Coordinates of C-alpha atoms in Angstrom, one line a residue:
X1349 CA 0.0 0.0 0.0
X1350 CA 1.5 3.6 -0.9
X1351 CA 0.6 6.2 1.9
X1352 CA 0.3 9.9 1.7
X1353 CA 1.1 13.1 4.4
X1354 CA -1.6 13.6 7.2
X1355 CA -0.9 15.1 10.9
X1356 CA -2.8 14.4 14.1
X1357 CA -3.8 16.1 17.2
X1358 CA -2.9 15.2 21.0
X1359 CA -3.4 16.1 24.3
X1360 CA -1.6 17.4 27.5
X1361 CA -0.8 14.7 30.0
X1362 CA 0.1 15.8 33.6
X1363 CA 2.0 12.9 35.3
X1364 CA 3.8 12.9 38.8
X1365 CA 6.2 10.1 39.3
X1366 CA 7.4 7.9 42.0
X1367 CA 9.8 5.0 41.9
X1368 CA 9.4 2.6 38.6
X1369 CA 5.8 3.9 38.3
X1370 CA 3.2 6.7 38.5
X1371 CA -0.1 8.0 40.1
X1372 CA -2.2 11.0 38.3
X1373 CA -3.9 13.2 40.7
X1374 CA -7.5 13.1 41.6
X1375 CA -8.1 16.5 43.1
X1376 CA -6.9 20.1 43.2
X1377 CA -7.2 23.5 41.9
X1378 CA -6.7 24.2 38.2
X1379 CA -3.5 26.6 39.2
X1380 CA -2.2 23.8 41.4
X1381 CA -2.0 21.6 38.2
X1382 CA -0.8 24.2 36.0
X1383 CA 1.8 25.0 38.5
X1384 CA 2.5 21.1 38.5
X1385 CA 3.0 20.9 34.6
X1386 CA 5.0 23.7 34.8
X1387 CA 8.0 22.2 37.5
X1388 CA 7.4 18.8 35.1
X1389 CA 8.3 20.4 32.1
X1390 CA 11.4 22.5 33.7
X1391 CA 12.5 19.2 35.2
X1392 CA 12.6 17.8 32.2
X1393 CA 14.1 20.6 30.3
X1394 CA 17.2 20.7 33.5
X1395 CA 17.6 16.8 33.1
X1396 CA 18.1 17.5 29.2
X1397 CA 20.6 20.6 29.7
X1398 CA 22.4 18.8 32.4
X1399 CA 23.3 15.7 30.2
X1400 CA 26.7 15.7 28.5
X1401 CA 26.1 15.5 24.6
X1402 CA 27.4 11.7 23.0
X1403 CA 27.1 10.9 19.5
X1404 CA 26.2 7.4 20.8
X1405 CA 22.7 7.8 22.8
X1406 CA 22.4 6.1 26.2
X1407 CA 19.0 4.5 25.1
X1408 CA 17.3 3.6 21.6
X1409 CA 14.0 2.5 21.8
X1410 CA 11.8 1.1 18.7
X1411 CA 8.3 2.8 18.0
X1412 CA 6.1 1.0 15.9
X1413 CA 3.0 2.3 14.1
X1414 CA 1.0 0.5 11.6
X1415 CA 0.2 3.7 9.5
X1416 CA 2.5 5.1 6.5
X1417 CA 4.8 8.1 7.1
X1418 CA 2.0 10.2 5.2
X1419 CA -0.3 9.7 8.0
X1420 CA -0.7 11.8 10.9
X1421 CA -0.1 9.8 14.0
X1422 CA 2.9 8.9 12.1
X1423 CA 3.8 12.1 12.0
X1424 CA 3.0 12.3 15.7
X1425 CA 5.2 9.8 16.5
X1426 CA 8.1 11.7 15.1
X1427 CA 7.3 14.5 17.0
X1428 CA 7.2 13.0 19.9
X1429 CA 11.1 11.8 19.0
X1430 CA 12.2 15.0 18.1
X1431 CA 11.2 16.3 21.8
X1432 CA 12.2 13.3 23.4
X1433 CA 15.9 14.3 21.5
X1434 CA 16.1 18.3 22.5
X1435 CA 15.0 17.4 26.2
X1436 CA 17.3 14.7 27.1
X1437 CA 20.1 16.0 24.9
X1438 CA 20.5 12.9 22.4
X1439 CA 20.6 10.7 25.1
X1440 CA 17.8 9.0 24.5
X1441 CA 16.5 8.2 20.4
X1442 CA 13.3 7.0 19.5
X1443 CA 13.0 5.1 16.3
X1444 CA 10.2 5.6 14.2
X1445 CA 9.1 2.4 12.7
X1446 CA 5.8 2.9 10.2
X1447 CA 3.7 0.8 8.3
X1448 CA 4.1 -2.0 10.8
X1449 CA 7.4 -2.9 9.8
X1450 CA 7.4 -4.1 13.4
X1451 CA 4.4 -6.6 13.5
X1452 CA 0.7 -5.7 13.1
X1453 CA -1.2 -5.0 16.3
X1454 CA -1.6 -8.3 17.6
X1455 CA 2.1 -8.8 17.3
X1456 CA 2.9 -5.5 18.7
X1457 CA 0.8 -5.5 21.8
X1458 CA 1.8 -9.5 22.7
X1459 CA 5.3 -8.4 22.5
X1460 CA 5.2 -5.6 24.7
X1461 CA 3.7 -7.5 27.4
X1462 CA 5.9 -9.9 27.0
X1463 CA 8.6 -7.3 28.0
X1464 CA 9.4 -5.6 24.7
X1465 CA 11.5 -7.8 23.2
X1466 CA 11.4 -7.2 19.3
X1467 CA 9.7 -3.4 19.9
X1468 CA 9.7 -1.0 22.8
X1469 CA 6.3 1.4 22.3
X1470 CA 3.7 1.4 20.3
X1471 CA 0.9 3.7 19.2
X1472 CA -2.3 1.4 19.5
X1473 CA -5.9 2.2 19.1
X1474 CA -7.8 1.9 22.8
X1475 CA -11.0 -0.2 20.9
X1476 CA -7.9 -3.0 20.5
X1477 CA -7.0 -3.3 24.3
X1478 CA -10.0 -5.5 25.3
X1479 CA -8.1 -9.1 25.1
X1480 CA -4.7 -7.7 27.0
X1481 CA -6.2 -7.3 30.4
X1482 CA -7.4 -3.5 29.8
X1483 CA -10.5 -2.9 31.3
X1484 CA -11.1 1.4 31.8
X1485 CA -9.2 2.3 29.1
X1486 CA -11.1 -0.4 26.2
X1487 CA -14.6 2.1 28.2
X1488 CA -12.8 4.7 25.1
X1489 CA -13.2 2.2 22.3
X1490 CA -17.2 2.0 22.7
X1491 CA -19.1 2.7 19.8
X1492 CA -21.3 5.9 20.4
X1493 CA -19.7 6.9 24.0
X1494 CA -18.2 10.4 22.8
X1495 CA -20.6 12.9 21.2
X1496 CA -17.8 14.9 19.5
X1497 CA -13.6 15.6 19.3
X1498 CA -14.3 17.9 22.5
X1499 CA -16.3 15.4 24.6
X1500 CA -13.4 13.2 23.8
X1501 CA -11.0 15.3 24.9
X1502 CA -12.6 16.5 27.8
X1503 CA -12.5 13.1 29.2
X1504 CA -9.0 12.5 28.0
X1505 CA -8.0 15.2 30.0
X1506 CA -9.7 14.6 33.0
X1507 CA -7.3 14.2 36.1
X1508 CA -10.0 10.5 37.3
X1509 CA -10.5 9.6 34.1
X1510 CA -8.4 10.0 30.4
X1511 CA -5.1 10.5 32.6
X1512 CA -5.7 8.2 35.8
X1513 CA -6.6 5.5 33.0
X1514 CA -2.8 5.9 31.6
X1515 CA -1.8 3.7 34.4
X1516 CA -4.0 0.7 33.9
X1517 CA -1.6 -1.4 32.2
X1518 CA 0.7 -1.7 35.1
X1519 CA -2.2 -1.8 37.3
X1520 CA -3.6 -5.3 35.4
X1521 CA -0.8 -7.0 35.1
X1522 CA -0.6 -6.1 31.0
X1523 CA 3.2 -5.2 31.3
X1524 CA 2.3 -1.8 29.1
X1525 CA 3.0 2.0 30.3
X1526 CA 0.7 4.2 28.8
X1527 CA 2.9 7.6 27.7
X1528 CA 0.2 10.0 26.0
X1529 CA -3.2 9.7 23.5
X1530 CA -3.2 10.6 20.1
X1531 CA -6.5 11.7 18.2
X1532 CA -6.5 10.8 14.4
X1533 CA -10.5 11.3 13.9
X1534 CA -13.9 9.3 14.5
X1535 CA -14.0 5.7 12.7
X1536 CA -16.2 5.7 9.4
X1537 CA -17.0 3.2 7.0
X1538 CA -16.2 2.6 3.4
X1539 CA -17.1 0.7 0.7
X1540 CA -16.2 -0.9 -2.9
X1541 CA -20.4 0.0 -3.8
X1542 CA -22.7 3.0 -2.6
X1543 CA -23.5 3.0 1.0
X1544 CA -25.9 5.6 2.4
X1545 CA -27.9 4.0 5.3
X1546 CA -27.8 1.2 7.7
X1547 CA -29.9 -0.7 5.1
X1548 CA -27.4 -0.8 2.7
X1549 CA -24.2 -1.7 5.4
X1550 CA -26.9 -5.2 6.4
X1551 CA -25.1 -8.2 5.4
X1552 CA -22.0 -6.8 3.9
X1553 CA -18.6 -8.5 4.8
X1554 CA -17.0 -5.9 6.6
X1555 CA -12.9 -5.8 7.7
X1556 CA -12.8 -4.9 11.3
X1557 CA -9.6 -5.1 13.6
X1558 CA -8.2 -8.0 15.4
X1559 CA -10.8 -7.1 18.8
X1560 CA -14.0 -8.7 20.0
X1561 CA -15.2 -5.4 20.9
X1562 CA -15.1 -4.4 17.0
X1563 CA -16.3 -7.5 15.9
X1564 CA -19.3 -6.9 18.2
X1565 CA -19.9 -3.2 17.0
X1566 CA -20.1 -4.2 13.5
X1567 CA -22.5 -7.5 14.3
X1568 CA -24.5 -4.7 16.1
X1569 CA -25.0 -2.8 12.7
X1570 CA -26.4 -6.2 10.9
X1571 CA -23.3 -6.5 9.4
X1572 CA -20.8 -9.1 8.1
X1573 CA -17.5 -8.5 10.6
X1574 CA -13.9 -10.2 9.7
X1575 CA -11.0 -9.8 11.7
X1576 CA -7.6 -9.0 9.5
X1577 CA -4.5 -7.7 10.6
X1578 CA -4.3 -4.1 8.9
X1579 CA -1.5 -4.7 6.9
X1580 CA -4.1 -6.7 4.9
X1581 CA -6.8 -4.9 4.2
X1582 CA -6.0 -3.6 0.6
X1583 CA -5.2 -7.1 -0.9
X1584 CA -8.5 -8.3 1.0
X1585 CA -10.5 -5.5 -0.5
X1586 CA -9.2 -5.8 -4.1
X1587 CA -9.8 -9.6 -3.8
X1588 CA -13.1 -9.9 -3.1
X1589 CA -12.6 -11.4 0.4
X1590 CA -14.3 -8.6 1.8
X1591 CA -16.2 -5.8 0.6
X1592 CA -15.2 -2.4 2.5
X1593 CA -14.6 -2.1 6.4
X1594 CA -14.3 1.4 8.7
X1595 CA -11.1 4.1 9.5
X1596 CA -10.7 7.5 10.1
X1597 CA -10.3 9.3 7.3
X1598 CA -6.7 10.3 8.0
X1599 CA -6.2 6.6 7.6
X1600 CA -8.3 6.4 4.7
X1601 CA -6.6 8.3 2.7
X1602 CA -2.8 8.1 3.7
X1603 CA -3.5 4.4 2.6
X1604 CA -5.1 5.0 -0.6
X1605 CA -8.0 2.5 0.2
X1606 CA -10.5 5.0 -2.1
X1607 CA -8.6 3.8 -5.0
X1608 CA -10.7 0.1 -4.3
X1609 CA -13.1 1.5 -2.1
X1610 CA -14.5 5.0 -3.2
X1611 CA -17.6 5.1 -0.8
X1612 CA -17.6 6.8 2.4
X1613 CA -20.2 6.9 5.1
X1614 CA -19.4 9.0 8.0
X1615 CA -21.2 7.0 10.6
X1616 CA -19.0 7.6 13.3
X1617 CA -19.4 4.8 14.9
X1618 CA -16.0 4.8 17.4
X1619 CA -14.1 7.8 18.2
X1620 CA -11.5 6.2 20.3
X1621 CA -8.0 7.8 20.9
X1622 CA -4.9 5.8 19.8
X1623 CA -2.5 5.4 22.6
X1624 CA 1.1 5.2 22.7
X1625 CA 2.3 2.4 25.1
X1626 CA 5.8 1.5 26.8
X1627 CA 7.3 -2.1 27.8
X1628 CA 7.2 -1.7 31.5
X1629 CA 10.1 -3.6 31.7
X1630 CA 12.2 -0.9 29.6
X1631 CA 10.5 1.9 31.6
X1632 CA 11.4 0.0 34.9
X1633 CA 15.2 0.7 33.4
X1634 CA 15.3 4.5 33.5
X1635 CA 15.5 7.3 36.0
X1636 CA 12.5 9.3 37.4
X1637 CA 14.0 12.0 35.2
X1638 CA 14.2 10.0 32.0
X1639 CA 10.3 9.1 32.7
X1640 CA 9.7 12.4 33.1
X1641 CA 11.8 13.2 29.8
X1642 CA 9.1 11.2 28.5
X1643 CA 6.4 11.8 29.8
X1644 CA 6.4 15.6 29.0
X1645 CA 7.9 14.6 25.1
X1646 CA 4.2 12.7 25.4
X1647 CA 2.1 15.5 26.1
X1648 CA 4.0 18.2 23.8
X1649 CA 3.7 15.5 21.2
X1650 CA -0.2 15.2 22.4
X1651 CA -0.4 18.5 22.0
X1652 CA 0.6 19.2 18.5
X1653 CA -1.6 16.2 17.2
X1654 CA -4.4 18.0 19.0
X1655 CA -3.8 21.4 17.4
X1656 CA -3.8 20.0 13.7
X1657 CA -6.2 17.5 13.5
X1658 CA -9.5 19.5 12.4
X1659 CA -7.4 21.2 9.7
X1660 CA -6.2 17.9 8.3
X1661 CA -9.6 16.3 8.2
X1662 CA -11.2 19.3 6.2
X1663 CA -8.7 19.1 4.0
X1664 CA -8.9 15.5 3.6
X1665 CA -12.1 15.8 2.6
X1666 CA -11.8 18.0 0.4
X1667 CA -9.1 16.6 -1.4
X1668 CA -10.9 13.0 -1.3
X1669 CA -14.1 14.6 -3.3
X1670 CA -12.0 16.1 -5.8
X1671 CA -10.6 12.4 -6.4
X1672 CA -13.8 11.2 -7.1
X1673 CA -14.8 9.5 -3.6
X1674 CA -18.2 9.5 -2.9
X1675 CA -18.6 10.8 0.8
X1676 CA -22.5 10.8 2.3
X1677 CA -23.1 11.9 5.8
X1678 CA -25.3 8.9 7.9
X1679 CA -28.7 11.3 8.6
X1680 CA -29.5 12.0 11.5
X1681 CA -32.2 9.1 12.2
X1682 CA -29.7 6.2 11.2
X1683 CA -27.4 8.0 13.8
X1684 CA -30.1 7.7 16.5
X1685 CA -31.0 4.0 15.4
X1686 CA -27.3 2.8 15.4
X1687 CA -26.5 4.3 18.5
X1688 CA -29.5 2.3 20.1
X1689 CA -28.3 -0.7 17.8
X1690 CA -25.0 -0.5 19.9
X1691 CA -26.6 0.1 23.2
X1692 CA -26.1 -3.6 23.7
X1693 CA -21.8 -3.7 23.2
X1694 CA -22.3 -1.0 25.4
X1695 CA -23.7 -2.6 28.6
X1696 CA -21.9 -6.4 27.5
X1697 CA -18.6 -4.5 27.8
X1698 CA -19.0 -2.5 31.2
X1699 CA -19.8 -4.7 33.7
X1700 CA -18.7 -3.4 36.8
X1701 CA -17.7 -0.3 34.9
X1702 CA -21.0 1.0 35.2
X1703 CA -20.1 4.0 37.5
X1704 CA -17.3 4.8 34.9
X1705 CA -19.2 4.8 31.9
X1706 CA -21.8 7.6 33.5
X1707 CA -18.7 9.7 34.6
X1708 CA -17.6 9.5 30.8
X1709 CA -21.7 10.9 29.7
X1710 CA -21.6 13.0 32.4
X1711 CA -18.3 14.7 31.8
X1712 CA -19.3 15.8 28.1
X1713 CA -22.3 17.7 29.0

């Protein structure tokens, strides 16, 4: 598959660290955070300036992403190197791997529980995380939880919620630091023949990610759902083995899936973050001030994704039409109708998440 440029949007994660691991806090006033960013990011920036430049860096860790370099959490992902490089100095090198050169998903996420042994982080999508002992943060990959790209980002940023759930992979046993969420648009669906309503998606064999949860969202619909690892999905498309399947647009298009699939329904279904996730093993390995190197590399990374993301998608849009895609908008009914369609993945995925789940509604009104 060829891949063209996108660029993504991110958030601003406020961590406080202690020992191999770290808590988020619950509580305070909002100039008792900001001063807390503020001493992160000059701790950081000290640990950076006080490091003696090498021309051979003291860590190299392997980031692996399943998009092209075209696409925009790619592009995040290099960001998120290039700070990690000014603040500790060239001391400590991410290396950008795209267009899973490392391993699909699957792969990815068994080998960083199992201690990071072929890759060291990568940037997953939270809908993905239901079969590696996540629990809070697979709440994000719901269909029809987040009204819009500001309810999402409300609850990223909440202190209980988007940035307490960071920690859950440590918490659960999963092996996985989470580092900072990415933001790369809501999931649509597209197709190799017209689609324009929930009628016409009944029955059709749809490529979804390697995750129950997804395969469950799409049965939901009255559709046709089949797992493949994403590396597949253009061969699987032009073959006949399946007959569209659902992406953010950004992915859409860096991956040139319209030139097989020209039909686009924005259903927004899911508008889960990606996530970028550590081996806790390799985190276990460095100082509280390399975490915190990364940690604030994270959120300035976060925050640039966050700041170009609407752009991109307008433009993406744009230039999709004037390649010939056909793009139609679900109406406003069939919205209404699949969100009560999905109401029950909902509740079979949040058992004793209940009280989470409401805190998640509640913090978007």
């Amino acid at each position: 598959m060829k891949h063209s440029l996108i660029l993504v949007l991110v958030t601003s994660i406020t961590v406080s660290l202690t020992g191999c691991s770290y808590n988020f806090g619950s509580s305070g006033t909002k100039a008792a955070e900001a001063s807390e960013e503020t001493d992160e990011a000059q701790a950081a920036q000290a640990t950076g300036q006080a490091a003696t430049p090498s021309n051979t860096p003291q860590y190299v860790f392997r980031y692996g992403e399943v998009n092209g370099e075209n696409n925009i959490v790619t592009q995040t992902g290099h960001k998120f190197a290039e700070y990690v490089d000014e603040l500790s100095n060239g001391r400590i090198k991410i290396e950008i791997y795209p267009n899973h050169e490392l391993g699909d998903e699957r792969t990815s996420l068994r080998d960083l529980r199992r201690g990071g042994r072929n890759i060291d982080m990568y940037r997953g999508n939270t809908n993905a995380l239901t079969g590696y002992g996540f629990k809070k943060l697979s709440l994000f990959g719901l269909p029809y939880i987040f009204e819009n790209r500001e309810g999402l980002w409300k609850v990223l940023d909440d202190q209980e919620l988007g940035q307490a759930f960071l920690s859950e992979g440590t918490q659960v046993g999963a092996n996985m630091v989470g580092l900072f969420y990415t933001d790369e648009g809501a999931r649509n669906i597209f197709s190799t023949k017209r689609i324009r309503n929930l009628k016409d998606i009944k029955g059709m064999k749809m490529r979804v990610p390697e995750s129950v949860l997804m395969m469950d969202t799409f049965s939901a619909l009255q559709a046709r759902p089949i797992p493949l690892p994403y590396g597949d999905v253009f061969e699987a498309i032009k073959n006949g083995v399946v007959e569209g399947g659902e992406n953010p647009v950004t992915a859409y298009l860096s991956n040139e899936l319209y030139e097989i699939a020209p039909y686009y329904l924005m259903s927004e279904h899911v508008f889960s973050p990606g996530i970028v996730l550590m081996a806790e093993e390799k985190w276990n390995e460095l100082s509280d001030e390399d975490k915190n190197i990364l940690i604030e590399a994270g959120r300035r990374a976060s925050a640039w994704n966050r700041s170009a993301i609407q752009e991109e998608e307008a433009r993406i849009y744009e230039e999709l039409e004037q390649k010939g895609v056909t793009i139609t908008k679900l109406s406003p009914e069939d919205m209404e109708k699949a969100r009560n369609l999905e109401e029950i993945v909902r509740i079979s995925f949040t058992p004793g998440l209940e009280d989470y789940l409401a805190r998640i509604i509640d913090i978007q009104k």
